[in-house]
Each structure stands twice: as structure tokens, then as C-alpha cells.
Amino acid sequence: MKHIFKIMALLVAIAALWIGLLQTSMIPQSYALLLPIYSVVTLGCYGLLMVGVGLMQFPTCPQEALLLQQDIVEAKEFLQRKGVDVGSG
């Protein structure tokens, strides 16, 4: 429950900053109106970048792959003994 309060506090702070930028003339109002859209697009790009980096650094586990293949063979043999047609694939 505390996590939701942190998120809400952050959203309120960001909204207050945005409203403050709209009311002052520090940056043009047309830029300030588009700031939330730019923020969402930037956050989406960051998320995609993190997913891509995670996929590039994903470790390969050859031992685990062999164990998984053995488990598959054992499961097929078990099902065949019980009379289930598992196919040849």
C-alpha cells in the first residue's frame, strides 16, 4: 500500500510542475502543453530499450536445455505407457 502512495505523490508532483510551467512563461505554452506526450513517448522508448538490452544479455543455459530435453523424453515415455498418443514430434 505504501508503494501506491509513493506513485501518487510522484504523479501529483509532476502534475504540479506541469501546471506551474503552463502558468509561467519560462517555456512557450505550446511546448508545455505537449510535455506530457513527450514524457510518455520517452518512457515508452526507455522501456523498449530496457527490454532489448535484457534480451541481448539473456544468458544461455546449455545444461538446463539438456535437462529440459530429458524431461520431455521422460514425459513422452510416461504418457505413452498410460496409452496417450503423443505423436512423433
PDB file of C-alpha atoms in Angstrom:
ATOM      1  CA  MET A   1       0.000   0.000   0.000  1.00  0.00           C
ATOM      2  CA  LYS A   2       2.905   2.338   0.649  1.00  0.00           C
ATOM      3  CA  HIS A   3       4.077   1.899  -2.934  1.00  0.00           C
ATOM      4  CA  ILE A   4       0.815   3.332  -4.308  1.00  0.00           C
ATOM      5  CA  PHE A   5       1.250   6.410  -2.114  1.00  0.00           C
ATOM      6  CA  LYS A   6       4.750   6.950  -3.493  1.00  0.00           C
ATOM      7  CA  ILE A   7       3.444   6.688  -7.044  1.00  0.00           C
ATOM      8  CA  MET A   8       0.572   9.055  -6.321  1.00  0.00           C
ATOM      9  CA  ALA A   9       2.901  11.570  -4.677  1.00  0.00           C
ATOM     10  CA  LEU A  10       5.184  11.433  -7.715  1.00  0.00           C
ATOM     11  CA  LEU A  11       2.242  11.950 -10.074  1.00  0.00           C
ATOM     12  CA  VAL A  12       0.981  14.903  -8.037  1.00  0.00           C
ATOM     13  CA  ALA A  13       4.450  16.460  -8.037  1.00  0.00           C
ATOM     14  CA  ILE A  14       4.775  16.012 -11.805  1.00  0.00           C
ATOM     15  CA  ALA A  15       1.296  17.472 -12.354  1.00  0.00           C
ATOM     16  CA  ALA A  16       2.126  20.450 -10.141  1.00  0.00           C
ATOM     17  CA  LEU A  17       5.338  21.043 -12.074  1.00  0.00           C
ATOM     18  CA  TRP A  18       3.475  20.844 -15.374  1.00  0.00           C
ATOM     19  CA  ILE A  19       0.750  23.246 -14.214  1.00  0.00           C
ATOM     20  CA  GLY A  20       3.448  25.602 -12.954  1.00  0.00           C
ATOM     21  CA  LEU A  21       5.126  25.520 -16.368  1.00  0.00           C
ATOM     22  CA  LEU A  22       1.808  26.274 -18.041  1.00  0.00           C
ATOM     23  CA  GLN A  23       1.178  29.298 -15.807  1.00  0.00           C
ATOM     24  CA  THR A  24       4.648  30.813 -16.078  1.00  0.00           C
ATOM     25  CA  SER A  25       6.267  31.952 -19.278  1.00  0.00           C
ATOM     26  CA  MET A  26       9.548  30.069 -18.796  1.00  0.00           C
ATOM     27  CA  ILE A  27       8.905  27.979 -21.884  1.00  0.00           C
ATOM     28  CA  PRO A  28       6.348  28.592 -24.651  1.00  0.00           C
ATOM     29  CA  GLN A  29       2.890  27.331 -23.794  1.00  0.00           C
ATOM     30  CA  SER A  30       2.711  25.199 -26.947  1.00  0.00           C
ATOM     31  CA  TYR A  31       5.765  23.263 -25.717  1.00  0.00           C
ATOM     32  CA  ALA A  32       4.394  22.953 -22.194  1.00  0.00           C
ATOM     33  CA  LEU A  33       1.113  21.533 -23.491  1.00  0.00           C
ATOM     34  CA  LEU A  34       2.981  18.765 -25.329  1.00  0.00           C
ATOM     35  CA  LEU A  35       5.248  17.915 -22.392  1.00  0.00           C
ATOM     36  CA  PRO A  36       3.079  15.007 -21.090  1.00  0.00           C
ATOM     37  CA  ILE A  37       3.006  13.435 -24.557  1.00  0.00           C
ATOM     38  CA  TYR A  38       6.773  13.736 -24.874  1.00  0.00           C
ATOM     39  CA  SER A  39       7.160  12.218 -21.423  1.00  0.00           C
ATOM     40  CA  VAL A  40       5.001   9.202 -22.269  1.00  0.00           C
ATOM     41  CA  VAL A  41       6.829   8.651 -25.568  1.00  0.00           C
ATOM     42  CA  THR A  42      10.192   8.941 -23.822  1.00  0.00           C
ATOM     43  CA  LEU A  43       9.118   6.482 -21.125  1.00  0.00           C
ATOM     44  CA  GLY A  44       7.934   4.041 -23.798  1.00  0.00           C
ATOM     45  CA  CYS A  45      11.251   4.300 -25.657  1.00  0.00           C
ATOM     46  CA  TYR A  46      13.127   3.723 -22.412  1.00  0.00           C
ATOM     47  CA  GLY A  47      11.002   0.657 -21.681  1.00  0.00           C
ATOM     48  CA  LEU A  48      11.636  -0.789 -25.131  1.00  0.00           C
ATOM     49  CA  LEU A  49      15.348  -0.114 -24.752  1.00  0.00           C
ATOM     50  CA  MET A  50      15.436  -1.940 -21.409  1.00  0.00           C
ATOM     51  CA  VAL A  51      13.576  -4.928 -22.885  1.00  0.00           C
ATOM     52  CA  GLY A  52      16.025  -5.015 -25.807  1.00  0.00           C
ATOM     53  CA  VAL A  53      19.048  -4.809 -23.513  1.00  0.00           C
ATOM     54  CA  GLY A  54      17.586  -7.555 -21.339  1.00  0.00           C
ATOM     55  CA  LEU A  55      17.071  -9.785 -24.362  1.00  0.00           C
ATOM     56  CA  MET A  56      20.595  -9.160 -25.636  1.00  0.00           C
ATOM     57  CA  GLN A  57      22.082 -10.022 -22.237  1.00  0.00           C
ATOM     58  CA  PHE A  58      19.839 -13.032 -21.629  1.00  0.00           C
ATOM     59  CA  PRO A  59      22.100 -15.906 -20.646  1.00  0.00           C
ATOM     60  CA  THR A  60      22.039 -19.196 -22.488  1.00  0.00           C
ATOM     61  CA  CYS A  61      21.913 -22.271 -20.318  1.00  0.00           C
ATOM     62  CA  PRO A  62      23.059 -25.355 -22.254  1.00  0.00           C
ATOM     63  CA  GLN A  63      22.881 -27.606 -19.191  1.00  0.00           C
ATOM     64  CA  GLU A  64      19.318 -26.567 -18.481  1.00  0.00           C
ATOM     65  CA  ALA A  65      18.409 -27.142 -22.135  1.00  0.00           C
ATOM     66  CA  LEU A  66      19.702 -30.725 -21.886  1.00  0.00           C
ATOM     67  CA  LEU A  67      17.772 -31.306 -18.659  1.00  0.00           C
ATOM     68  CA  LEU A  68      14.631 -29.944 -20.295  1.00  0.00           C
ATOM     69  CA  GLN A  69      15.057 -32.291 -23.268  1.00  0.00           C
ATOM     70  CA  GLN A  70      15.467 -35.230 -20.866  1.00  0.00           C
ATOM     71  CA  ASP A  71      12.309 -34.184 -19.031  1.00  0.00           C
ATOM     72  CA  ILE A  72      10.419 -34.041 -22.311  1.00  0.00           C
ATOM     73  CA  VAL A  73      11.573 -37.546 -23.267  1.00  0.00           C
ATOM     74  CA  GLU A  74      10.578 -38.869 -19.815  1.00  0.00           C
ATOM     75  CA  ALA A  75       7.168 -37.219 -20.043  1.00  0.00           C
ATOM     76  CA  LYS A  76       6.534 -38.677 -23.504  1.00  0.00           C
ATOM     77  CA  GLU A  77       7.510 -42.158 -22.301  1.00  0.00           C
ATOM     78  CA  PHE A  78       5.244 -41.804 -19.265  1.00  0.00           C
ATOM     79  CA  LEU A  79       2.308 -40.708 -21.379  1.00  0.00           C
ATOM     80  CA  GLN A  80       2.882 -43.491 -23.906  1.00  0.00           C
ATOM     81  CA  ARG A  81       2.837 -46.050 -21.058  1.00  0.00           C
ATOM     82  CA  LYS A  82      -0.522 -44.599 -19.994  1.00  0.00           C
ATOM     83  CA  GLY A  83      -1.863 -45.018 -23.519  1.00  0.00           C
ATOM     84  CA  VAL A  84      -1.747 -41.384 -24.660  1.00  0.00           C
ATOM     85  CA  ASP A  85      -0.714 -40.732 -28.270  1.00  0.00           C
ATOM     86  CA  VAL A  86       1.977 -38.031 -28.083  1.00  0.00           C
ATOM     87  CA  GLY A  87       2.973 -38.158 -31.774  1.00  0.00           C
ATOM     88  CA  SER A  88       6.438 -38.389 -33.163  1.00  0.00           C
ATOM     89  CA  GLY A  89       7.405 -34.659 -32.834  1.00  0.00           C
TER      90      GLY A  89
END
